[in-house]
Amino acid sequence: MTITKDVKVRYVAKDSDGGFLFGNVGSAYGATERYFTRDGKPFIVIAGEFHFSRYDRALWETEVAKMKTQGINCISAYVFWNHHETSFGVFDFSGNRDVKKFISICKKYGLNVVLRIGPWCHGEVKRGGFPDYLAYVPGKRKNTPVYLYFVKRFWKALYNEVKEFCDGKTILGIQLENEYGGNISHIVKLRRIAEKTGFKTPYFTMTAWPTNTPDDRFVPMFGGYPEAPWTQNKKPLRPCGRFAITEGRSEIEIGEDLLGTTRCKASFSKYPYATCETGTGNQVTQHRRPVISENDGFGVAFAKFASGAVWMGYYMYHGGRNPSEKPMQESRRTLYPNDYPIVDYDFQAPLSKDGDVRGHADRLRLLHLFSEFYGQEFARTQAFFDKNKNMPYFSYRADENGGYLFLSNYERGAVLKDETVDVKIDADTYRVEIKGIGVSAGDMFFMPVKREYGGILFDYITAQPVLEVSENGIEHVYFASKGDVVRICVGGKEKEICREEEEIESSCGKTVLHFLPPEKAKKLYYVVGKVVFSDFPLYEKDGRVYGEKKTDAFEGEVSLKEISPIELPYDSYMFSSGKRAFYLLKADNNLISDDKDLEITLDFEGLNLQIFKDGKIVDDYFNTDGKCVFRLRRLADDGVNPVRLVIRTCAARERGYANVYNEYGIKPGKTGLKLGRLRTIETMEMKI
């Protein structure tokens, strides 16, 4: 069956500033009703969430450099109140809590920062980030004097750390509160307090859900996730449009754990489409353990991009680990609906808690490169949708000259089939018909329509543009192709291209179009101003290019053996009365160095495991896919050999809280652990 997508395009430019009052400082940044501006020109914000206080300070710069190489141009970070007010009235901004140092690194790499300063954050942190003493303070998250007194005290301490970055360019945005369901007057009050404290920023933001109250003083932020592990059941979720390309900006389940089922019903069409929680992963809970696939991690972001977003805020883009001095995670003991790991906050993010580049990061990087090279014109586009709502999902993002056609045939949990799509676009100044576009189950891609490359106006090209660079006076345009054959159409005449390179001549000179098969496109990096293809991840740091190469070869000994039970803390956080087992892992310290690490995979059968060093918890894992993966160097001490870790495991149960929803196939009553794959990770400077 052939599906027809019929779209009428009547572009209405909304380039006026909209009268917004988003900022409180003179800056190069602004906003129209359609997009955000920098120096008066449209631009797209690509904001990746990375929580500095959930990461080792010594690795901040490397991980920030990785994010920039991934195409992130802004880093978002919660500032968790209880991570900093470690005892009543005492604030700690040292070590991994050094927000000033973290922002200075972002600034060094030319990245803007969005600080999500709460005071209530959530973020799967104990009491949503509130210090314990606030449990006894009445009127929290309201305009009550005693609560606001403590907010002012926290924000004053924070401002003293970050004030030099309130320069109208480094701190691009400040989010106030999070997922607030009360009257917006409280958010307005918080902005007044923040301004009086001294915070200055081009954009104050707020989550649009569930308040559903547009206000010209705040950029409304939206979100959506590939799954909903906070849902209070142990059944597969029904497909419900989490991956839909649609005019609606928030999906129904976001925030459901604390807010109940709610949908953003107010109209925000006056505002540029921005997100702060485009879920590129999910944090697993004790009772729900979805496995986020590459399509899952990429799919929600693709849908938002296709639907008109011009501020892509990813949560999380980089995983991390909670401070482990004491339990700081959300749990039912602190009267929240979900139990989470004590340490692990990997989130199945594009960049893992150890900085590994996952498959969805490779695909997102192509979107980010497109935004960098074509964002100025793409930001002005308006999203149009066909009236036929059946899958594949569809949109056409266009300005008055042409645009980009988006197609998606993916929805988590849905049984889909390959489709053929005919597209008819009827615009004021042009008509385009594209027949027989093959859209396989799982496909997500976009293609240019009525766009110019190398001085030639193409009716369409059935491949996704990525970037263009000039080399030796020749323009090179790179596309990610959907298959082995690319169709190009000029002046109504179509031809098929079955090779990776196609030269075109125009009055502008010679241009080479590069059509990259999907797997090759995922290897493309843009570093030091050059296009590079690499079989392993690259990142640019201090003007140099580094690669992280993994090999199975290593010299040294790693052993794992079962041992007798020993007394360890946090047994109740195993969340099962099932069988325990204890193991001792020993690894030679000479397996690691400044430029070498060892990746250890533990093949795990059971419910949960915890890893201890010297009797202190250093990591844990809610079994999601049977593979507990971590790096050795962060757990080693200089001069101490071997590294010794104790691991405690437990079994799932057939009934009760230890019986969980999972997609891996955990067997109740079973627990076992063995060494899996061991790989050396070598960091090398690359000659480009």
PDB file of C-alpha atoms in Angstrom, residues 20-30 117 155 159 163 165-169 171-176 188 190-205 216-219:
ATOM      1  CA  PHE A  20       9.109  39.056  25.163  1.00  0.00           C
ATOM      2  CA  LEU A  21      10.731  39.919  28.490  1.00  0.00           C
ATOM      3  CA  PHE A  22      12.775  36.736  28.797  1.00  0.00           C
ATOM      4  CA  GLY A  23      16.006  38.419  29.911  1.00  0.00           C
ATOM      5  CA  ASN A  24      17.236  41.078  32.292  1.00  0.00           C
ATOM      6  CA  VAL A  25      20.603  41.955  30.775  1.00  0.00           C
ATOM      7  CA  GLY A  26      21.771  43.586  27.580  1.00  0.00           C
ATOM      8  CA  SER A  27      23.098  40.854  25.320  1.00  0.00           C
ATOM      9  CA  ALA A  28      23.452  39.590  21.786  1.00  0.00           C
ATOM     10  CA  TYR A  29      20.573  37.164  22.398  1.00  0.00           C
ATOM     11  CA  GLY A  30      16.889  37.612  21.683  1.00  0.00           C
ATOM     12  CA  ILE A 117      18.810  26.519  40.013  1.00  0.00           C
ATOM     13  CA  TRP A 155      20.850  31.586  45.961  1.00  0.00           C
ATOM     14  CA  TYR A 159      25.458  33.753  43.041  1.00  0.00           C
ATOM     15  CA  LYS A 163      28.466  36.124  39.302  1.00  0.00           C
ATOM     16  CA  PHE A 165      29.501  34.498  34.355  1.00  0.00           C
ATOM     17  CA  CYS A 166      26.301  36.586  34.543  1.00  0.00           C
ATOM     18  CA  ASP A 167      27.752  38.552  31.626  1.00  0.00           C
ATOM     19  CA  GLY A 168      24.908  38.181  29.157  1.00  0.00           C
ATOM     20  CA  LYS A 169      26.659  35.448  27.187  1.00  0.00           C
ATOM     21  CA  ILE A 171      25.072  31.900  31.415  1.00  0.00           C
ATOM     22  CA  LEU A 172      22.576  31.839  28.587  1.00  0.00           C
ATOM     23  CA  GLY A 173      19.598  30.803  30.678  1.00  0.00           C
ATOM     24  CA  ILE A 174      18.370  30.252  34.222  1.00  0.00           C
ATOM     25  CA  GLN A 175      15.547  27.834  34.866  1.00  0.00           C
ATOM     26  CA  LEU A 176      13.413  28.535  37.917  1.00  0.00           C
ATOM     27  CA  VAL A 188       7.316  35.267  39.052  1.00  0.00           C
ATOM     28  CA  LEU A 190      11.293  33.526  42.295  1.00  0.00           C
ATOM     29  CA  ARG A 191      12.445  35.554  39.308  1.00  0.00           C
ATOM     30  CA  ARG A 192      12.254  38.740  41.379  1.00  0.00           C
ATOM     31  CA  ILE A 193      14.322  37.114  44.106  1.00  0.00           C
ATOM     32  CA  ALA A 194      16.876  35.842  41.577  1.00  0.00           C
ATOM     33  CA  GLU A 195      17.180  39.303  40.027  1.00  0.00           C
ATOM     34  CA  LYS A 196      17.524  40.989  43.397  1.00  0.00           C
ATOM     35  CA  THR A 197      20.203  38.483  44.315  1.00  0.00           C
ATOM     36  CA  GLY A 198      22.107  39.563  41.191  1.00  0.00           C
ATOM     37  CA  PHE A 199      21.463  36.843  38.607  1.00  0.00           C
ATOM     38  CA  LYS A 200      21.457  38.190  35.059  1.00  0.00           C
ATOM     39  CA  THR A 201      20.692  36.173  31.962  1.00  0.00           C
ATOM     40  CA  PRO A 202      19.329  36.573  28.425  1.00  0.00           C
ATOM     41  CA  TYR A 203      16.648  33.950  29.121  1.00  0.00           C
ATOM     42  CA  PHE A 204      14.713  32.998  32.238  1.00  0.00           C
ATOM     43  CA  THR A 205      12.995  29.687  31.560  1.00  0.00           C
ATOM     44  CA  ASP A 216       6.182  36.551  28.323  1.00  0.00           C
ATOM     45  CA  ARG A 217       8.742  36.636  31.159  1.00  0.00           C
ATOM     46  CA  PHE A 218       9.738  32.976  30.733  1.00  0.00           C
ATOM     47  CA  VAL A 219      10.776  30.782  27.820  1.00  0.00           C
TER      48      VAL A 219
END
